[in-house]
């Protein structure tokens, strides 16, 4: 049972336009959500996070939106740059993770920003 | 370099052999996690240490897997009697207990191929 789902395996966007990556979750016990970016042959790199008590968090070109009632979050990248091309993972942690607070990841979305 | 390091980066072994991976976390981080990632999937939680104590294990961690963090610094993950299904990327991550967002910093991973 996938608790965190990224239903789009890939997304292509023109340079300078907005990239919107989506993520859905089923476990209402999740209280923190994170986005990671992963380049080939590297480990995931933390991008941005949001607490369940907020609905928006912004950091430079990256904004994460959280809709708790819909159990949906999205990552907006604007403007998109070719260097943003990578696999983006949505992750969640919460009280159901126990003391470990381990992250539960989605399956990732490959973003390609076309020059 | 003050990031998480993992060794070796690649390991090819024959079925039935034992393998051991090492992870060196960020020095002041007291939490250490092991994850496994297979093709097309996000990382999946295996086990977690707080300092030297192993506090949680996933059901994915069969009895052929053992992890240690003897002095609360580096950690090792050993797989005994490897099987082809063990082929995956093994990722290590570390974090601080005080980090309320549970932001975890990942190493580059060890790619295991079992022939």
Short mmCIF file of C-alpha atoms in Angstrom, two decimals:
data_model
loop_
_atom_site.label_atom_id
_atom_site.label_comp_id
_atom_site.label_asym_id
_atom_site.label_seq_id
_atom_site.Cartn_x
_atom_site.Cartn_y
_atom_site.Cartn_z
CA UNK A 1 0.00 0.00 0.00
CA UNK A 2 1.67 3.18 -1.22
CA UNK A 3 1.13 5.90 1.34
CA UNK A 4 2.82 8.57 -0.80
CA UNK A 5 2.07 8.65 -4.50
CA UNK A 6 3.54 10.59 -7.37
CA UNK A 7 1.35 9.69 -10.30
CA UNK A 8 3.37 11.40 -13.02
CA UNK A 9 6.58 9.51 -13.73
CA UNK A 10 7.81 12.28 -16.01
CA UNK A 11 7.27 15.95 -16.84
CA UNK A 12 8.79 18.13 -19.55
CA UNK A 13 8.78 21.92 -19.31
CA UNK A 14 10.25 24.71 -21.37
CA UNK A 15 13.02 26.76 -19.79
CA UNK A 16 11.64 29.83 -18.05
CA UNK A 17 8.18 28.35 -17.56
CA UNK A 18 6.67 26.97 -14.36
CA UNK A 19 7.15 23.34 -13.35
CA UNK A 20 4.45 21.84 -11.14
CA UNK A 21 5.11 18.48 -9.52
CA UNK A 22 2.30 16.78 -7.65
CA UNK A 23 2.13 14.36 -4.75
CA UNK A 24 -0.76 12.66 -2.93
CA UNK A 25 -0.72 10.90 0.40
CA UNK A 26 -3.14 8.68 2.27
CA UNK A 27 -1.87 8.67 5.86
CA UNK A 28 -3.43 11.46 7.89
CA UNK A 29 -0.76 10.96 10.57
CA UNK A 30 1.90 12.57 8.37
CA UNK A 31 2.80 15.99 9.73
CA UNK A 32 5.90 16.96 7.75
CA UNK A 33 6.40 16.85 4.03
CA UNK A 34 9.65 17.24 2.16
CA UNK A 35 10.82 17.43 -1.43
CA UNK A 36 14.12 15.96 -2.55
CA UNK A 37 15.93 16.25 -5.86
CA UNK A 38 18.10 13.46 -7.18
CA UNK A 39 20.68 13.52 -9.95
CA UNK A 40 22.00 10.26 -11.43
CA UNK A 41 24.73 8.62 -9.32
CA UNK A 42 24.05 10.93 -6.38
CA UNK A 43 21.94 10.62 -3.26
CA UNK A 44 18.74 12.65 -2.84
CA UNK A 45 19.31 16.30 -1.93
CA UNK A 46 16.87 18.13 0.33
CA UNK A 47 15.02 20.97 -1.40
CA UNK A 48 12.19 22.32 0.72
CA UNK A 49 9.78 21.18 3.41
CA UNK A 50 6.46 22.13 4.93
CA UNK A 51 4.72 21.43 8.20
CA UNK A 52 1.12 20.27 8.19
CA UNK A 53 0.14 23.43 10.09
CA UNK A 54 1.05 25.53 7.07
CA UNK A 55 -0.32 25.61 3.55
CA UNK A 56 2.58 27.24 1.77
CA UNK A 57 6.34 27.52 2.09
CA UNK A 58 8.57 29.42 -0.30
CA UNK A 59 12.32 29.36 -0.84
CA UNK A 60 13.60 31.28 -3.82
CA UNK A 61 12.34 29.68 -7.01
CA UNK A 62 10.74 26.80 -5.09
CA UNK A 63 7.31 26.89 -3.44
CA UNK A 64 5.52 23.98 -1.83
CA UNK A 65 1.74 24.05 -1.36
CA UNK A 66 -0.13 21.74 0.99
CA UNK A 67 -3.85 20.96 0.80
CA UNK A 68 -4.58 18.87 3.87
CA UNK A 69 -8.22 18.27 3.11
CA UNK A 70 -7.29 16.80 -0.27
CA UNK A 71 -4.14 15.13 1.10
CA UNK A 72 -2.25 16.73 -1.75
CA UNK A 73 0.93 18.72 -2.08
CA UNK A 74 2.68 20.30 -4.99
CA UNK A 75 6.09 21.75 -5.74
CA UNK A 76 6.26 24.79 -8.01
CA UNK A 77 9.52 25.78 -9.64
CA UNK A 78 9.53 29.12 -11.36
CA UNK A 79 11.29 29.97 -13.54
CA UNK A 80 12.47 26.49 -14.50
CA UNK A 81 16.10 26.11 -15.52
CA UNK A 82 17.86 23.29 -17.40
CA UNK A 83 19.85 22.52 -14.23
CA UNK A 84 16.57 21.64 -12.53
CA UNK A 85 16.34 18.51 -14.68
CA UNK A 86 16.41 15.66 -12.16
CA UNK A 87 14.15 13.18 -10.40
CA UNK A 88 12.02 14.83 -7.71
CA UNK A 89 10.82 12.80 -4.74
CA UNK A 90 8.03 13.74 -2.40
CA UNK A 91 8.50 12.40 1.15
CA UNK A 92 6.50 12.46 4.37
CA UNK A 93 7.05 11.70 8.01
CA UNK A 94 4.80 11.69 10.99
CA UNK A 95 3.67 10.23 14.28
CA UNK A 96 2.94 6.92 12.58
CA UNK A 97 6.66 6.61 11.88
CA UNK A 98 7.30 6.07 15.56
CA UNK A 99 10.44 7.47 17.13
CA UNK A 100 12.39 6.98 13.92
CA UNK A 101 10.50 9.63 12.01
CA UNK A 102 11.62 7.81 8.91
CA UNK A 103 10.68 9.26 5.58
CA UNK A 104 8.11 7.59 3.34
CA UNK A 105 8.88 8.42 -0.28
CA UNK A 106 6.87 8.56 -3.46
CA UNK A 107 8.20 6.89 -6.59
CA UNK A 108 9.53 10.11 -8.08
CA UNK A 109 8.90 12.35 -11.10
CA UNK A 110 11.58 12.87 -13.73
CA UNK A 111 11.59 16.57 -14.61
CA UNK A 112 13.18 17.61 -17.89
CA UNK A 113 13.61 21.32 -18.54
CA UNK A 114 14.10 21.95 -22.22
CA UNK A 115 16.34 24.85 -23.28
CA UNK B 1 33.78 17.52 2.64
CA UNK B 2 31.34 17.50 5.56
CA UNK B 3 28.52 15.55 3.90
CA UNK B 4 27.46 11.93 4.34
CA UNK B 5 29.89 9.49 2.75
CA UNK B 6 29.36 5.87 1.80
CA UNK B 7 31.78 3.17 0.76
CA UNK B 8 32.06 1.40 -1.52
CA UNK B 9 30.11 3.24 -4.19
CA UNK B 10 29.62 0.06 -6.21
CA UNK B 11 29.72 -3.59 -5.23
CA UNK B 12 29.30 -6.59 -7.50
CA UNK B 13 29.05 -9.94 -5.81
CA UNK B 14 27.96 -13.48 -6.51
CA UNK B 15 24.81 -14.91 -5.01
CA UNK B 16 25.47 -16.41 -1.59
CA UNK B 17 28.37 -14.12 -0.71
CA UNK B 18 28.36 -11.69 2.22
CA UNK B 19 28.80 -7.96 1.68
CA UNK B 20 29.34 -5.04 4.06
CA UNK B 21 28.75 -1.36 3.41
CA UNK B 22 29.94 1.58 5.45
CA UNK B 23 28.32 4.95 6.11
CA UNK B 24 29.97 7.98 7.71
CA UNK B 25 27.30 10.52 8.70
CA UNK B 26 27.68 14.23 9.20
CA UNK B 27 29.77 14.44 12.35
CA UNK B 28 27.33 16.11 14.74
CA UNK B 29 24.29 14.14 13.57
CA UNK B 30 22.98 11.69 16.14
CA UNK B 31 20.38 9.98 13.94
CA UNK B 32 21.40 7.61 11.17
CA UNK B 33 19.10 5.85 8.71
CA UNK B 34 19.50 3.14 6.10
CA UNK B 35 17.23 3.04 3.07
CA UNK B 36 17.05 0.83 0.00
CA UNK B 37 16.08 2.07 -3.45
CA UNK B 38 15.21 -0.10 -6.43
CA UNK B 39 14.75 1.02 -10.01
CA UNK B 40 11.75 3.27 -10.52
CA UNK B 41 10.95 3.49 -6.82
CA UNK B 42 11.66 5.92 -4.05
CA UNK B 43 13.91 5.01 -1.13
CA UNK B 44 12.39 2.60 1.40
CA UNK B 45 13.25 2.70 5.09
CA UNK B 46 15.31 -0.19 6.46
CA UNK B 47 16.54 0.76 9.92
CA UNK B 48 17.41 3.65 12.21
CA UNK B 49 19.96 4.47 14.92
CA UNK B 50 19.92 7.17 17.51
CA UNK B 51 23.53 7.42 18.65
CA UNK B 52 24.65 3.79 18.99
CA UNK B 53 21.20 2.32 19.67
CA UNK B 54 19.30 0.64 16.84
CA UNK B 55 15.75 1.70 17.65
CA UNK B 56 13.68 0.58 14.68
CA UNK B 57 13.79 -1.96 11.90
CA UNK B 58 11.53 -2.27 8.90
CA UNK B 59 9.91 -5.56 8.03
CA UNK B 60 11.97 -5.26 4.84
CA UNK B 61 15.05 -6.01 6.94
CA UNK B 62 15.23 -9.79 6.83
CA UNK B 63 17.39 -11.77 9.24
CA UNK B 64 20.13 -11.83 6.59
CA UNK B 65 20.60 -8.09 7.15
CA UNK B 66 22.39 -6.66 10.15
CA UNK B 67 23.37 -3.09 10.92
CA UNK B 68 25.62 -1.64 13.57
CA UNK B 69 26.73 1.75 14.78
CA UNK B 70 29.22 0.77 17.46
CA UNK B 71 30.39 4.15 18.70
CA UNK B 72 27.50 6.28 17.56
CA UNK B 73 29.51 7.55 14.61
CA UNK B 74 29.91 5.45 11.44
CA UNK B 75 27.57 2.59 10.65
CA UNK B 76 27.88 -0.68 8.76
CA UNK B 77 25.20 -2.66 6.95
CA UNK B 78 25.97 -6.33 6.30
CA UNK B 79 24.00 -8.62 4.03
CA UNK B 80 24.67 -12.32 4.46
CA UNK B 81 24.03 -14.95 1.79
CA UNK B 82 23.12 -12.35 -0.81
CA UNK B 83 20.27 -13.02 -3.23
CA UNK B 84 19.57 -11.47 -6.61
CA UNK B 85 16.64 -9.64 -5.09
CA UNK B 86 19.07 -7.75 -2.86
CA UNK B 87 20.35 -5.85 -5.91
CA UNK B 88 19.54 -2.21 -5.21
CA UNK B 89 20.98 1.15 -4.20
CA UNK B 90 21.60 1.28 -0.45
CA UNK B 91 21.36 4.82 0.89
CA UNK B 92 22.45 6.17 4.23
CA UNK B 93 21.10 9.38 5.71
CA UNK B 94 21.72 11.33 8.89
CA UNK B 95 19.91 14.03 10.82
CA UNK B 96 19.76 15.86 14.14
CA UNK B 97 17.19 14.98 16.78
CA UNK B 98 16.46 18.67 17.15
CA UNK B 99 15.50 19.01 13.51
CA UNK B 100 11.74 19.36 13.72
CA UNK B 101 11.22 18.89 10.00
CA UNK B 102 13.22 15.65 10.09
CA UNK B 103 15.33 16.90 7.24
CA UNK B 104 17.65 14.04 6.43
CA UNK B 105 20.91 14.37 4.53
CA UNK B 106 21.69 11.52 2.19
CA UNK B 107 24.95 10.01 1.04
CA UNK B 108 25.65 9.04 -2.57
CA UNK B 109 24.65 5.43 -1.96
CA UNK B 110 26.22 2.03 -2.55
CA UNK B 111 24.94 0.24 -5.65
CA UNK B 112 24.86 -3.51 -5.06
CA UNK B 113 24.62 -5.95 -7.95
CA UNK B 114 24.16 -9.61 -7.09
CA UNK B 115 24.95 -11.96 -9.99
#
